[in-house]
Amino acid sequence: MKMELIQPFINAADAVLAQGLQCSMSIGNLSMEAEAYRRKGIAALIWVTGDIEGRIILDLAPETAVRVASKFAGAELPETDALVRETVFELANQVIGNAVTVLNNEGFHFRVHPPVLHTSEHGPKSSEDTEALVICFETGIGDVFMNIALRYGQSHHSAAVGQ
Amino acid sequence: MEQFVPVKRSKDGQPVRYLVVDDSVFARKNLARMIETFGGQLCGEAGDGMTAITEYDRTNPDIVLMDITMPQMEGIEAAEKIVQKHPDARVVMVSSVGYQENIVAALQRGARHFVQKPVKPEVLYEVIKYVMGDDGTVASAAGAGD
């Protein structure tokens, strides 16, 4: 997987989480996974298609998701509150939106699909083309996992061949 | 959350009234909290572009904060329809997707400004003051530090 595709997502997650959570943060474990993704808790899955294809999963353990959502809401929320899931979705939207902005300004065009709740225990299996990178962002209120599996899309290949 | 010097309407000194449009409840709540710190008043909410148009007609807000990617009707199209019907409408796009084409499209179709998510309160506050222009007034500096 090309690092040039991944880096904007790492930068965006770093910026969005740091601003939103207002706490210290560092990048912890970084690993490649060819096997199906095992969900940690509340996970938002976003597909992208176009010059770049694949999916990004933002995943928080249930107790971390509650702490994050409570921090944003300014009040303690129960784990069952719909706002907890909403918060994870919106965080994923912001991370992907910011990364897409950077990539789009670099000439990549693609469509971002609305986030869906990733409910199964095992995620979409990676292939050799879409081996996933799993990044753990260690924040003061818990770990946030981002799983990225991206590759150049057909339209990008066609454009490159035509040049 | 930081408190700001309230922005009021020049014509009557009343709080600026906001319509917040976003399909994310979380995002709407977040913006509503910021509006409170600006001394504003939330007069309506909508989760999609279609509802935004009817809510605009119903509430006649001073400012619309509009997301772009939404179900049924996207924010740029909704902004265009609102501005076509109400040429004085002040629509500020608020989106995580802030690439040039999106910004230009929004401005060409009637939006007054663009703010990228995650929204920084101090940035949105400045944009609100700018967009309100002479129709908005900031409380005197004497009251600011009280």
PDB file of N, CA, C and O in Angstrom, chain B residues 49-95:
ATOM      1  N   GLY B  49     -31.166  18.599   3.277  1.00  0.00           N
ATOM      2  CA  GLY B  49     -31.368  19.819   2.511  1.00  0.00           C
ATOM      3  C   GLY B  49     -32.826  20.180   2.303  1.00  0.00           C
ATOM      4  O   GLY B  49     -33.207  21.359   2.353  1.00  0.00           O
ATOM      5  N   MET B  50     -33.664  19.170   2.070  1.00  0.00           N
ATOM      6  CA  MET B  50     -35.095  19.423   1.841  1.00  0.00           C
ATOM      7  C   MET B  50     -35.724  20.087   3.061  1.00  0.00           C
ATOM      8  O   MET B  50     -36.443  21.075   2.952  1.00  0.00           O
ATOM      9  N   THR B  51     -35.447  19.496   4.214  1.00  0.00           N
ATOM     10  CA  THR B  51     -36.004  20.038   5.455  1.00  0.00           C
ATOM     11  C   THR B  51     -35.446  21.431   5.728  1.00  0.00           C
ATOM     12  O   THR B  51     -36.148  22.302   6.257  1.00  0.00           O
ATOM     13  N   ALA B  52     -34.194  21.649   5.334  1.00  0.00           N
ATOM     14  CA  ALA B  52     -33.575  22.962   5.554  1.00  0.00           C
ATOM     15  C   ALA B  52     -34.364  24.063   4.855  1.00  0.00           C
ATOM     16  O   ALA B  52     -34.560  25.149   5.408  1.00  0.00           O
ATOM     17  N   ILE B  53     -34.833  23.762   3.656  1.00  0.00           N
ATOM     18  CA  ILE B  53     -35.581  24.772   2.893  1.00  0.00           C
ATOM     19  C   ILE B  53     -36.890  25.124   3.608  1.00  0.00           C
ATOM     20  O   ILE B  53     -37.229  26.303   3.760  1.00  0.00           O
ATOM     21  N   THR B  54     -37.617  24.114   4.056  1.00  0.00           N
ATOM     22  CA  THR B  54     -38.884  24.386   4.748  1.00  0.00           C
ATOM     23  C   THR B  54     -38.636  25.053   6.099  1.00  0.00           C
ATOM     24  O   THR B  54     -39.395  25.936   6.512  1.00  0.00           O
ATOM     25  N   GLU B  55     -37.548  24.653   6.765  1.00  0.00           N
ATOM     26  CA  GLU B  55     -37.226  25.273   8.051  1.00  0.00           C
ATOM     27  C   GLU B  55     -36.813  26.727   7.861  1.00  0.00           C
ATOM     28  O   GLU B  55     -37.089  27.574   8.721  1.00  0.00           O
ATOM     29  N   TYR B  56     -36.165  27.023   6.758  1.00  0.00           N
ATOM     30  CA  TYR B  56     -35.788  28.417   6.502  1.00  0.00           C
ATOM     31  C   TYR B  56     -37.050  29.265   6.353  1.00  0.00           C
ATOM     32  O   TYR B  56     -37.164  30.339   6.946  1.00  0.00           O
ATOM     33  N   ASP B  57     -37.994  28.759   5.561  1.00  0.00           N
ATOM     34  CA  ASP B  57     -39.258  29.498   5.356  1.00  0.00           C
ATOM     35  C   ASP B  57     -39.983  29.704   6.681  1.00  0.00           C
ATOM     36  O   ASP B  57     -40.593  30.744   6.913  1.00  0.00           O
ATOM     37  N   ARG B  58     -39.922  28.698   7.535  1.00  0.00           N
ATOM     38  CA  ARG B  58     -40.657  28.758   8.805  1.00  0.00           C
ATOM     39  C   ARG B  58     -39.993  29.691   9.815  1.00  0.00           C
ATOM     40  O   ARG B  58     -40.677  30.435  10.519  1.00  0.00           O
ATOM     41  N   THR B  59     -38.654  29.672   9.865  1.00  0.00           N
ATOM     42  CA  THR B  59     -37.963  30.377  10.963  1.00  0.00           C
ATOM     43  C   THR B  59     -37.330  31.706  10.547  1.00  0.00           C
ATOM     44  O   THR B  59     -37.017  32.522  11.411  1.00  0.00           O
ATOM     45  N   ASN B  60     -37.084  31.890   9.257  1.00  0.00           N
ATOM     46  CA  ASN B  60     -36.435  33.113   8.746  1.00  0.00           C
ATOM     47  C   ASN B  60     -35.201  33.482   9.585  1.00  0.00           C
ATOM     48  O   ASN B  60     -35.154  34.554  10.204  1.00  0.00           O
ATOM     49  N   PRO B  61     -34.194  32.631   9.595  1.00  0.00           N
ATOM     50  CA  PRO B  61     -33.000  32.873  10.438  1.00  0.00           C
ATOM     51  C   PRO B  61     -32.098  33.978   9.882  1.00  0.00           C
ATOM     52  O   PRO B  61     -32.224  34.352   8.712  1.00  0.00           O
ATOM     53  N   ASP B  62     -31.205  34.459  10.727  1.00  0.00           N
ATOM     54  CA  ASP B  62     -30.209  35.439  10.264  1.00  0.00           C
ATOM     55  C   ASP B  62     -29.050  34.734   9.572  1.00  0.00           C
ATOM     56  O   ASP B  62     -28.432  35.280   8.666  1.00  0.00           O
ATOM     57  N   ILE B  63     -28.742  33.534  10.045  1.00  0.00           N
ATOM     58  CA  ILE B  63     -27.609  32.760   9.505  1.00  0.00           C
ATOM     59  C   ILE B  63     -28.016  31.295   9.376  1.00  0.00           C
ATOM     60  O   ILE B  63     -28.679  30.752  10.265  1.00  0.00           O
ATOM     61  N   VAL B  64     -27.588  30.662   8.302  1.00  0.00           N
ATOM     62  CA  VAL B  64     -27.746  29.208   8.158  1.00  0.00           C
ATOM     63  C   VAL B  64     -26.356  28.583   8.176  1.00  0.00           C
ATOM     64  O   VAL B  64     -25.478  29.015   7.416  1.00  0.00           O
ATOM     65  N   LEU B  65     -26.149  27.606   9.044  1.00  0.00           N
ATOM     66  CA  LEU B  65     -24.910  26.831   9.039  1.00  0.00           C
ATOM     67  C   LEU B  65     -25.247  25.504   8.376  1.00  0.00           C
ATOM     68  O   LEU B  65     -26.045  24.722   8.906  1.00  0.00           O
ATOM     69  N   MET B  66     -24.667  25.259   7.207  1.00  0.00           N
ATOM     70  CA  MET B  66     -25.117  24.154   6.350  1.00  0.00           C
ATOM     71  C   MET B  66     -24.003  23.171   6.031  1.00  0.00           C
ATOM     72  O   MET B  66     -22.967  23.555   5.466  1.00  0.00           O
ATOM     73  N   ASP B  67     -24.236  21.911   6.365  1.00  0.00           N
ATOM     74  CA  ASP B  67     -23.315  20.831   5.987  1.00  0.00           C
ATOM     75  C   ASP B  67     -23.444  20.596   4.474  1.00  0.00           C
ATOM     76  O   ASP B  67     -24.413  21.048   3.856  1.00  0.00           O
ATOM     77  N   ILE B  68     -22.510  19.903   3.880  1.00  0.00           N
ATOM     78  CA  ILE B  68     -22.604  19.634   2.437  1.00  0.00           C
ATOM     79  C   ILE B  68     -23.141  18.236   2.157  1.00  0.00           C
ATOM     80  O   ILE B  68     -24.150  18.066   1.485  1.00  0.00           O
ATOM     81  N   THR B  69     -22.477  17.219   2.691  1.00  0.00           N
ATOM     82  CA  THR B  69     -22.879  15.850   2.375  1.00  0.00           C
ATOM     83  C   THR B  69     -24.025  15.422   3.279  1.00  0.00           C
ATOM     84  O   THR B  69     -23.839  15.215   4.477  1.00  0.00           O
ATOM     85  N   MET B  70     -25.202  15.346   2.695  1.00  0.00           N
ATOM     86  CA  MET B  70     -26.395  14.960   3.462  1.00  0.00           C
ATOM     87  C   MET B  70     -27.317  14.125   2.587  1.00  0.00           C
ATOM     88  O   MET B  70     -27.243  14.202   1.360  1.00  0.00           O
ATOM     89  N   PRO B  71     -28.207  13.354   3.206  1.00  0.00           N
ATOM     90  CA  PRO B  71     -29.153  12.551   2.423  1.00  0.00           C
ATOM     91  C   PRO B  71     -30.211  13.431   1.752  1.00  0.00           C
ATOM     92  O   PRO B  71     -30.394  14.583   2.145  1.00  0.00           O
ATOM     93  N   GLN B  72     -30.904  12.875   0.805  1.00  0.00           N
ATOM     94  CA  GLN B  72     -32.022  13.498   0.070  1.00  0.00           C
ATOM     95  C   GLN B  72     -31.579  14.689  -0.792  1.00  0.00           C
ATOM     96  O   GLN B  72     -31.712  14.653  -1.999  1.00  0.00           O
ATOM     97  N   MET B  73     -31.101  15.750  -0.142  1.00  0.00           N
ATOM     98  CA  MET B  73     -30.597  16.880  -0.929  1.00  0.00           C
ATOM     99  C   MET B  73     -29.332  17.398  -0.260  1.00  0.00           C
ATOM    100  O   MET B  73     -29.321  17.685   0.933  1.00  0.00           O
ATOM    101  N   GLU B  74     -28.267  17.534  -1.041  1.00  0.00           N
ATOM    102  CA  GLU B  74     -27.001  17.978  -0.460  1.00  0.00           C
ATOM    103  C   GLU B  74     -27.034  19.469  -0.144  1.00  0.00           C
ATOM    104  O   GLU B  74     -27.879  20.219  -0.653  1.00  0.00           O
ATOM    105  N   GLY B  75     -26.103  19.882   0.683  1.00  0.00           N
ATOM    106  CA  GLY B  75     -26.120  21.244   1.212  1.00  0.00           C
ATOM    107  C   GLY B  75     -25.961  22.339   0.168  1.00  0.00           C
ATOM    108  O   GLY B  75     -26.596  23.393   0.264  1.00  0.00           O
ATOM    109  N   ILE B  76     -25.127  22.101  -0.837  1.00  0.00           N
ATOM    110  CA  ILE B  76     -24.894  23.156  -1.836  1.00  0.00           C
ATOM    111  C   ILE B  76     -26.181  23.416  -2.628  1.00  0.00           C
ATOM    112  O   ILE B  76     -26.539  24.563  -2.890  1.00  0.00           O
ATOM    113  N   GLU B  77     -26.887  22.337  -2.969  1.00  0.00           N
ATOM    114  CA  GLU B  77     -28.144  22.501  -3.708  1.00  0.00           C
ATOM    115  C   GLU B  77     -29.190  23.207  -2.840  1.00  0.00           C
ATOM    116  O   GLU B  77     -29.917  24.092  -3.319  1.00  0.00           O
ATOM    117  N   ALA B  78     -29.235  22.818  -1.570  1.00  0.00           N
ATOM    118  CA  ALA B  78     -30.196  23.451  -0.650  1.00  0.00           C
ATOM    119  C   ALA B  78     -29.875  24.932  -0.483  1.00  0.00           C
ATOM    120  O   ALA B  78     -30.781  25.783  -0.483  1.00  0.00           O
ATOM    121  N   ALA B  79     -28.581  25.247  -0.379  1.00  0.00           N
ATOM    122  CA  ALA B  79     -28.175  26.652  -0.242  1.00  0.00           C
ATOM    123  C   ALA B  79     -28.613  27.447  -1.464  1.00  0.00           C
ATOM    124  O   ALA B  79     -29.148  28.556  -1.349  1.00  0.00           O
ATOM    125  N   GLU B  80     -28.422  26.865  -2.634  1.00  0.00           N
ATOM    126  CA  GLU B  80     -28.809  27.544  -3.868  1.00  0.00           C
ATOM    127  C   GLU B  80     -30.312  27.822  -3.894  1.00  0.00           C
ATOM    128  O   GLU B  80     -30.740  28.928  -4.237  1.00  0.00           O
ATOM    129  N   LYS B  81     -31.095  26.826  -3.504  1.00  0.00           N
ATOM    130  CA  LYS B  81     -32.556  27.002  -3.529  1.00  0.00           C
ATOM    131  C   LYS B  81     -33.001  28.064  -2.518  1.00  0.00           C
ATOM    132  O   LYS B  81     -33.909  28.856  -2.789  1.00  0.00           O
ATOM    133  N   ILE B  82     -32.379  28.054  -1.361  1.00  0.00           N
ATOM    134  CA  ILE B  82     -32.733  29.053  -0.335  1.00  0.00           C
ATOM    135  C   ILE B  82     -32.392  30.458  -0.833  1.00  0.00           C
ATOM    136  O   ILE B  82     -33.198  31.388  -0.733  1.00  0.00           O
ATOM    137  N   VAL B  83     -31.205  30.612  -1.414  1.00  0.00           N
ATOM    138  CA  VAL B  83     -30.764  31.939  -1.864  1.00  0.00           C
ATOM    139  C   VAL B  83     -31.586  32.419  -3.065  1.00  0.00           C
ATOM    140  O   VAL B  83     -31.861  33.615  -3.197  1.00  0.00           O
ATOM    141  N   GLN B  84     -32.000  31.481  -3.911  1.00  0.00           N
ATOM    142  CA  GLN B  84     -32.856  31.868  -5.047  1.00  0.00           C
ATOM    143  C   GLN B  84     -34.157  32.491  -4.547  1.00  0.00           C
ATOM    144  O   GLN B  84     -34.650  33.468  -5.096  1.00  0.00           O
ATOM    145  N   LYS B  85     -34.697  31.897  -3.479  1.00  0.00           N
ATOM    146  CA  LYS B  85     -35.980  32.367  -2.943  1.00  0.00           C
ATOM    147  C   LYS B  85     -35.795  33.563  -2.010  1.00  0.00           C
ATOM    148  O   LYS B  85     -36.667  34.419  -1.919  1.00  0.00           O
ATOM    149  N   HIS B  86     -34.655  33.565  -1.296  1.00  0.00           N
ATOM    150  CA  HIS B  86     -34.381  34.642  -0.330  1.00  0.00           C
ATOM    151  C   HIS B  86     -32.979  35.192  -0.623  1.00  0.00           C
ATOM    152  O   HIS B  86     -31.994  34.745  -0.027  1.00  0.00           O
ATOM    153  N   PRO B  87     -32.877  36.141  -1.553  1.00  0.00           N
ATOM    154  CA  PRO B  87     -31.543  36.614  -1.980  1.00  0.00           C
ATOM    155  C   PRO B  87     -30.668  37.154  -0.843  1.00  0.00           C
ATOM    156  O   PRO B  87     -29.443  37.174  -0.973  1.00  0.00           O
ATOM    157  N   ASP B  88     -31.285  37.580   0.258  1.00  0.00           N
ATOM    158  CA  ASP B  88     -30.487  38.118   1.371  1.00  0.00           C
ATOM    159  C   ASP B  88     -30.036  37.033   2.355  1.00  0.00           C
ATOM    160  O   ASP B  88     -29.370  37.346   3.352  1.00  0.00           O
ATOM    161  N   ALA B  89     -30.405  35.789   2.092  1.00  0.00           N
ATOM    162  CA  ALA B  89     -30.058  34.710   3.028  1.00  0.00           C
ATOM    163  C   ALA B  89     -28.544  34.602   3.193  1.00  0.00           C
ATOM    164  O   ALA B  89     -27.797  34.689   2.212  1.00  0.00           O
ATOM    165  N   ARG B  90     -28.126  34.412   4.438  1.00  0.00           N
ATOM    166  CA  ARG B  90     -26.690  34.255   4.718  1.00  0.00           C
ATOM    167  C   ARG B  90     -26.439  32.784   5.037  1.00  0.00           C
ATOM    168  O   ARG B  90     -26.779  32.324   6.124  1.00  0.00           O
ATOM    169  N   VAL B  91     -25.875  32.095   4.077  1.00  0.00           N
ATOM    170  CA  VAL B  91     -25.608  30.661   4.260  1.00  0.00           C
ATOM    171  C   VAL B  91     -24.104  30.446   4.378  1.00  0.00           C
ATOM    172  O   VAL B  91     -23.341  30.876   3.506  1.00  0.00           O
ATOM    173  N   VAL B  92     -23.699  29.807   5.455  1.00  0.00           N
ATOM    174  CA  VAL B  92     -22.287  29.466   5.665  1.00  0.00           C
ATOM    175  C   VAL B  92     -22.167  27.944   5.581  1.00  0.00           C
ATOM    176  O   VAL B  92     -22.829  27.228   6.340  1.00  0.00           O
ATOM    177  N   MET B  93     -21.365  27.459   4.657  1.00  0.00           N
ATOM    178  CA  MET B  93     -21.187  26.016   4.526  1.00  0.00           C
ATOM    179  C   MET B  93     -20.201  25.539   5.607  1.00  0.00           C
ATOM    180  O   MET B  93     -19.170  26.190   5.846  1.00  0.00           O
ATOM    181  N   VAL B  94     -20.542  24.423   6.233  1.00  0.00           N
ATOM    182  CA  VAL B  94     -19.692  23.850   7.285  1.00  0.00           C
ATOM    183  C   VAL B  94     -19.483  22.385   6.936  1.00  0.00           C
ATOM    184  O   VAL B  94     -20.410  21.579   7.060  1.00  0.00           O
ATOM    185  N   SER B  95     -18.308  22.050   6.463  1.00  0.00           N
ATOM    186  CA  SER B  95     -18.098  20.678   5.989  1.00  0.00           C
ATOM    187  C   SER B  95     -16.675  20.208   6.266  1.00  0.00           C
ATOM    188  O   SER B  95     -15.749  21.012   6.344  1.00  0.00           O
TER     189      SER B  95
END
